[in-house]
CSV table of C-alpha atoms in Angstrom, one decimal:
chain,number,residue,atom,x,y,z
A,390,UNK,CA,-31.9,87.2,57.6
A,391,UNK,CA,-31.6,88.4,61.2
A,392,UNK,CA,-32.1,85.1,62.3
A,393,UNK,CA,-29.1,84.2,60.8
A,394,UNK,CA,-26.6,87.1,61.5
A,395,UNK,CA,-27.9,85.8,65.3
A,396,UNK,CA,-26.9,82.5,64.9
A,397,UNK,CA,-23.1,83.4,63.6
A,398,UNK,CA,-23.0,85.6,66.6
A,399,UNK,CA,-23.7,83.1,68.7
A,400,UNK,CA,-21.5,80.8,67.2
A,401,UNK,CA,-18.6,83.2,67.3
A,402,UNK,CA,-19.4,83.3,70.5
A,403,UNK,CA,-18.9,80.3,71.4
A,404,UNK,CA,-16.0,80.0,69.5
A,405,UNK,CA,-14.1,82.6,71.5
A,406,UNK,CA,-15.5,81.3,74.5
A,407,UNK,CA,-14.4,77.8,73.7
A,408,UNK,CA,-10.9,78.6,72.7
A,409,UNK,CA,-10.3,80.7,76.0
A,410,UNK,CA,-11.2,77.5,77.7
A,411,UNK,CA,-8.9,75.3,75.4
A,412,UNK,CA,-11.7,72.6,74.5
A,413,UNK,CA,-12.9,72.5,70.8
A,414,UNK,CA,-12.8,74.5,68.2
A,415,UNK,CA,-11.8,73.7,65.0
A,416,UNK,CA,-8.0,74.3,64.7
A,417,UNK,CA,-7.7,75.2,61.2
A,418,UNK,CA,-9.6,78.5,62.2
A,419,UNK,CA,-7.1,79.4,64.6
A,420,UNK,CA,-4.5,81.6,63.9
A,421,UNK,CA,-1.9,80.8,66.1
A,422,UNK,CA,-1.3,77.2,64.7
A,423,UNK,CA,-0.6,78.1,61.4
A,424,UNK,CA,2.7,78.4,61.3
A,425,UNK,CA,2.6,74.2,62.5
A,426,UNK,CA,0.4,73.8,60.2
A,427,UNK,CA,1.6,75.3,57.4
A,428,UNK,CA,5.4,73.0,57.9
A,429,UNK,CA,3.0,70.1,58.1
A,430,UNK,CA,1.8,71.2,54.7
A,431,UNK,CA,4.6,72.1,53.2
A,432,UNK,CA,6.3,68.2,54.2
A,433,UNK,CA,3.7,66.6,52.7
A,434,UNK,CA,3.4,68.5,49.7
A,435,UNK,CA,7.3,67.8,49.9
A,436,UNK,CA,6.9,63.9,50.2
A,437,UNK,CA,3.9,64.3,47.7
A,438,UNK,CA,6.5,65.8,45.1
A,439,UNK,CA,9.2,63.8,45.8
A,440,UNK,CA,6.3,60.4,45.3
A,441,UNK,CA,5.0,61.9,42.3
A,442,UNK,CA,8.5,63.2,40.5
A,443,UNK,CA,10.3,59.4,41.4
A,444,UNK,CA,7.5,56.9,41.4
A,445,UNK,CA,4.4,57.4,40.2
A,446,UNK,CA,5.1,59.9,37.1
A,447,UNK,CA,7.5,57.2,35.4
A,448,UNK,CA,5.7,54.3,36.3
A,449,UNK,CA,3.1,55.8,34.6
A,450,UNK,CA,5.4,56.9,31.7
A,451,UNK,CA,6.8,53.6,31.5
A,452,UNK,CA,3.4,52.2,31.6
A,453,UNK,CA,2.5,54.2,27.9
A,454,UNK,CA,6.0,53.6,27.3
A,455,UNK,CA,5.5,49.8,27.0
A,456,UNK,CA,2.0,50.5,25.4
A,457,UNK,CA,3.2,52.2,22.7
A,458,UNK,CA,6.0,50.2,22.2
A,459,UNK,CA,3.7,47.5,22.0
A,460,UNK,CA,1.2,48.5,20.0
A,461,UNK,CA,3.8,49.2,17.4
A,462,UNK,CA,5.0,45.9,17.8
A,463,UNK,CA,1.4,44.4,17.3
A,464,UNK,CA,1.3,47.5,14.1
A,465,UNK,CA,4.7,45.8,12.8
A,466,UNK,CA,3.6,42.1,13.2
A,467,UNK,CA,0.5,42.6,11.3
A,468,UNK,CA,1.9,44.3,9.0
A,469,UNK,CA,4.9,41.4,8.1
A,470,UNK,CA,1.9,38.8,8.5
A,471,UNK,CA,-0.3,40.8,5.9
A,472,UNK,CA,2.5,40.6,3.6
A,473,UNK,CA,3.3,37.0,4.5
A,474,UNK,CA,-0.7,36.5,3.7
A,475,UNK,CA,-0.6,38.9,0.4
A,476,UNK,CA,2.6,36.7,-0.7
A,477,UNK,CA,0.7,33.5,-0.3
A,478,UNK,CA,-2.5,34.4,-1.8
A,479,UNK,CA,-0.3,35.8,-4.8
A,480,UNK,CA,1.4,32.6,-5.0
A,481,UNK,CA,-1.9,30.4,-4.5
A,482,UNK,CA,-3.5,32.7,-7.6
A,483,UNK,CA,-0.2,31.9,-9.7
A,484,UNK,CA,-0.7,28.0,-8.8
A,485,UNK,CA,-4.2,28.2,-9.4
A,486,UNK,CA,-4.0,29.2,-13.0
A,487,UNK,CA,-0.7,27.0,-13.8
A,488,UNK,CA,-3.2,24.3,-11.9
A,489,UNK,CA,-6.3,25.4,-14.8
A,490,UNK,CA,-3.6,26.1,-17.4
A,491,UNK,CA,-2.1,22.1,-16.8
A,492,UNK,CA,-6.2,20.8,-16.6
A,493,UNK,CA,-6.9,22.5,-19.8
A,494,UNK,CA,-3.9,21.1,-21.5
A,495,UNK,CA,-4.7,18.0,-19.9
A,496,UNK,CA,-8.1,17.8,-21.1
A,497,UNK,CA,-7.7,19.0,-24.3
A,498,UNK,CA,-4.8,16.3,-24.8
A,499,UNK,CA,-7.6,13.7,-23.6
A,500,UNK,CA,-10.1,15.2,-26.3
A,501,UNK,CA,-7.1,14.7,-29.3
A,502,UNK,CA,-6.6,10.9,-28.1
A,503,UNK,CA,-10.1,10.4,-27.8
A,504,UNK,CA,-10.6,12.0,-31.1
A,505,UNK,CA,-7.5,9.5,-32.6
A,506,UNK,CA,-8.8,6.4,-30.7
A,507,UNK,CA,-12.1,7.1,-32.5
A,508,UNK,CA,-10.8,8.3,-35.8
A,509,UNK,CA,-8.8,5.1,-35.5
A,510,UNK,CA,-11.6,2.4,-34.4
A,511,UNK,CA,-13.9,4.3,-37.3
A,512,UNK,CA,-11.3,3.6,-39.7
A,513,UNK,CA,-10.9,-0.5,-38.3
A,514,UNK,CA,-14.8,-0.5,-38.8
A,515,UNK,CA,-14.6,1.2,-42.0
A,516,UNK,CA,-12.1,-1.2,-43.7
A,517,UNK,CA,-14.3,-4.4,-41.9
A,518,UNK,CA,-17.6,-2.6,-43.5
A,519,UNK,CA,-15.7,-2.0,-46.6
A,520,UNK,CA,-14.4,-6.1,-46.9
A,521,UNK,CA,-17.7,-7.0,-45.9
A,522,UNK,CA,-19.0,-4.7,-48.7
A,523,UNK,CA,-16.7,-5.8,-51.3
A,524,UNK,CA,-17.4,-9.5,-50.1
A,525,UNK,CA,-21.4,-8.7,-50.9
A,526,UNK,CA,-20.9,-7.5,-54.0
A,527,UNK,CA,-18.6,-10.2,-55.5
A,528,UNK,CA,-21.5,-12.4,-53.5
A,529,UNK,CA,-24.0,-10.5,-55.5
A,530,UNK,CA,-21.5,-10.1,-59.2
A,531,UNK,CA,-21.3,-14.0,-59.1
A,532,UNK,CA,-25.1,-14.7,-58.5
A,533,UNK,CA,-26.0,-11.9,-61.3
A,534,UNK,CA,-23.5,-13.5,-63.6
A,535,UNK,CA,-25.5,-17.1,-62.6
A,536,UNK,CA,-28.8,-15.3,-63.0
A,537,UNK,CA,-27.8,-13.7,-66.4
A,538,UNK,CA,-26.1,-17.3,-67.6
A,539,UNK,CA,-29.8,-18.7,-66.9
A,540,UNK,CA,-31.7,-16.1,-68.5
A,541,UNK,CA,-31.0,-17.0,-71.7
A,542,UNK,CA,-32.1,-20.4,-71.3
A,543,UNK,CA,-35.5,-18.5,-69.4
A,544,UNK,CA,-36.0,-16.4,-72.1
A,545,UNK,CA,-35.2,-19.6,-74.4
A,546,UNK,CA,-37.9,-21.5,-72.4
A,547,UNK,CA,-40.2,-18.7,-72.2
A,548,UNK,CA,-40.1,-18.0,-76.0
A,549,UNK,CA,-40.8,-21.6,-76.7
A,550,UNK,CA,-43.8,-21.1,-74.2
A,551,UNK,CA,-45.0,-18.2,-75.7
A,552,UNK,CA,-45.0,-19.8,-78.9
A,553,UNK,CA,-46.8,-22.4,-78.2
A,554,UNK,CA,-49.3,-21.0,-76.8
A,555,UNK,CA,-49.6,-18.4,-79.5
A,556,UNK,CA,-49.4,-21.0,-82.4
A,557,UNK,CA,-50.1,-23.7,-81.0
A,558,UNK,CA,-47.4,-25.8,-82.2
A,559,UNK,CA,-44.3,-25.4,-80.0
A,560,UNK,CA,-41.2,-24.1,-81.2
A,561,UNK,CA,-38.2,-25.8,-81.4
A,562,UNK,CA,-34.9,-25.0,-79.0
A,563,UNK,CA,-32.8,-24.5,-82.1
A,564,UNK,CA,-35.0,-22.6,-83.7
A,565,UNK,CA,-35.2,-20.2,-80.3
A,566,UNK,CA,-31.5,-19.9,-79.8
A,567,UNK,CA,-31.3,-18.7,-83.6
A,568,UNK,CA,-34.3,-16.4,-82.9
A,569,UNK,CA,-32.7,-15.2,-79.7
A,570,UNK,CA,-28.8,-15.0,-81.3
A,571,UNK,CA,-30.1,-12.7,-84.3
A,572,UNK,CA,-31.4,-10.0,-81.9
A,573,UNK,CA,-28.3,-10.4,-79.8
């Protein structure tokens, strides 16, 4: 530590010696140009003022000024497009279901005329099967009538075969149809 109490000394020491001689020095440190230095100081912490009060404070204040006045701006516009956006998807969702509400309507007006065209061809095919029907069976009355006019003269001619077989003689057709007109 006495190494270094030496070494201000001698550094004070040259100090003095220096500023006697008017060469170095550090001028801060001396007292007699304080008072210059302290005007110095006190104009530019006077221009410093002045700069900071006029020019750089509200350029800075304007600088937030204008952010903030657009970030509200930004805040507003989304704001009026999120409703423009909520509108539209409001009016798309009431679109959409008068768009399913006309497709069902649609297709259930598609289902009734299919329904009528086919209740319609069924009942075209129904009156053709029905004529064709009616057609068979007055086909089928008139060959029955035929077959049943015949019958008597087969049963006629069967009797006379039976009889002669059975007999041996054969019977005659007179005496058949009176057979056959007794169990009428």
């Amino acid at each position: 530590m006495s190494a270094l109490v030496l070494l201000a000394a001698e550094a004070a020491a040259s100090a003095s010696g220096a500023g006697d001689s008017g060469s170095g020095g550090l001028p801060q440190f001396d007292l007699a140009k304080w008072p210059g230095q302290m005007v110095w100081m006190l104009i530019i912490f006077g221009v410093m003022l002045f700069l900071f009060a006029k020019v750089f404070v509200p350029r800075v204040g304007g600088t937030i000024s204008e952010r903030e006045d657009r970030i509200a701006g930004d805040i507003g516009d989304a704001r009026r497009l999120k409703e423009q956006a909520d509108q539209q998807a409001a009016t798309a969702a009431s679109e959409m279901v008068a768009a399913r509400s006309a497709a069902h309507k649609l297709a259930i007006d598609a289902k009734a005329k299919a329904a009528a065209d086919t209740a319609a061809q069924e009942a075209v095919e129904e009156a053709r099967l029905n004529e064709t029907l009616a057609k068979a069976e007055t086909r089928i009355g008139a060959a029955r009538d035929q077959a049943m006019s015949h019958v008597r003269d087969i049963a006629s001619e069967t009797a006379q075969a039976i009889v002669a077989h059975l007999t041996g003689r054969g019977a005659s057709t007179a005496e058949v149809k009176s057979a056959l007109s007794g169990q009428a």
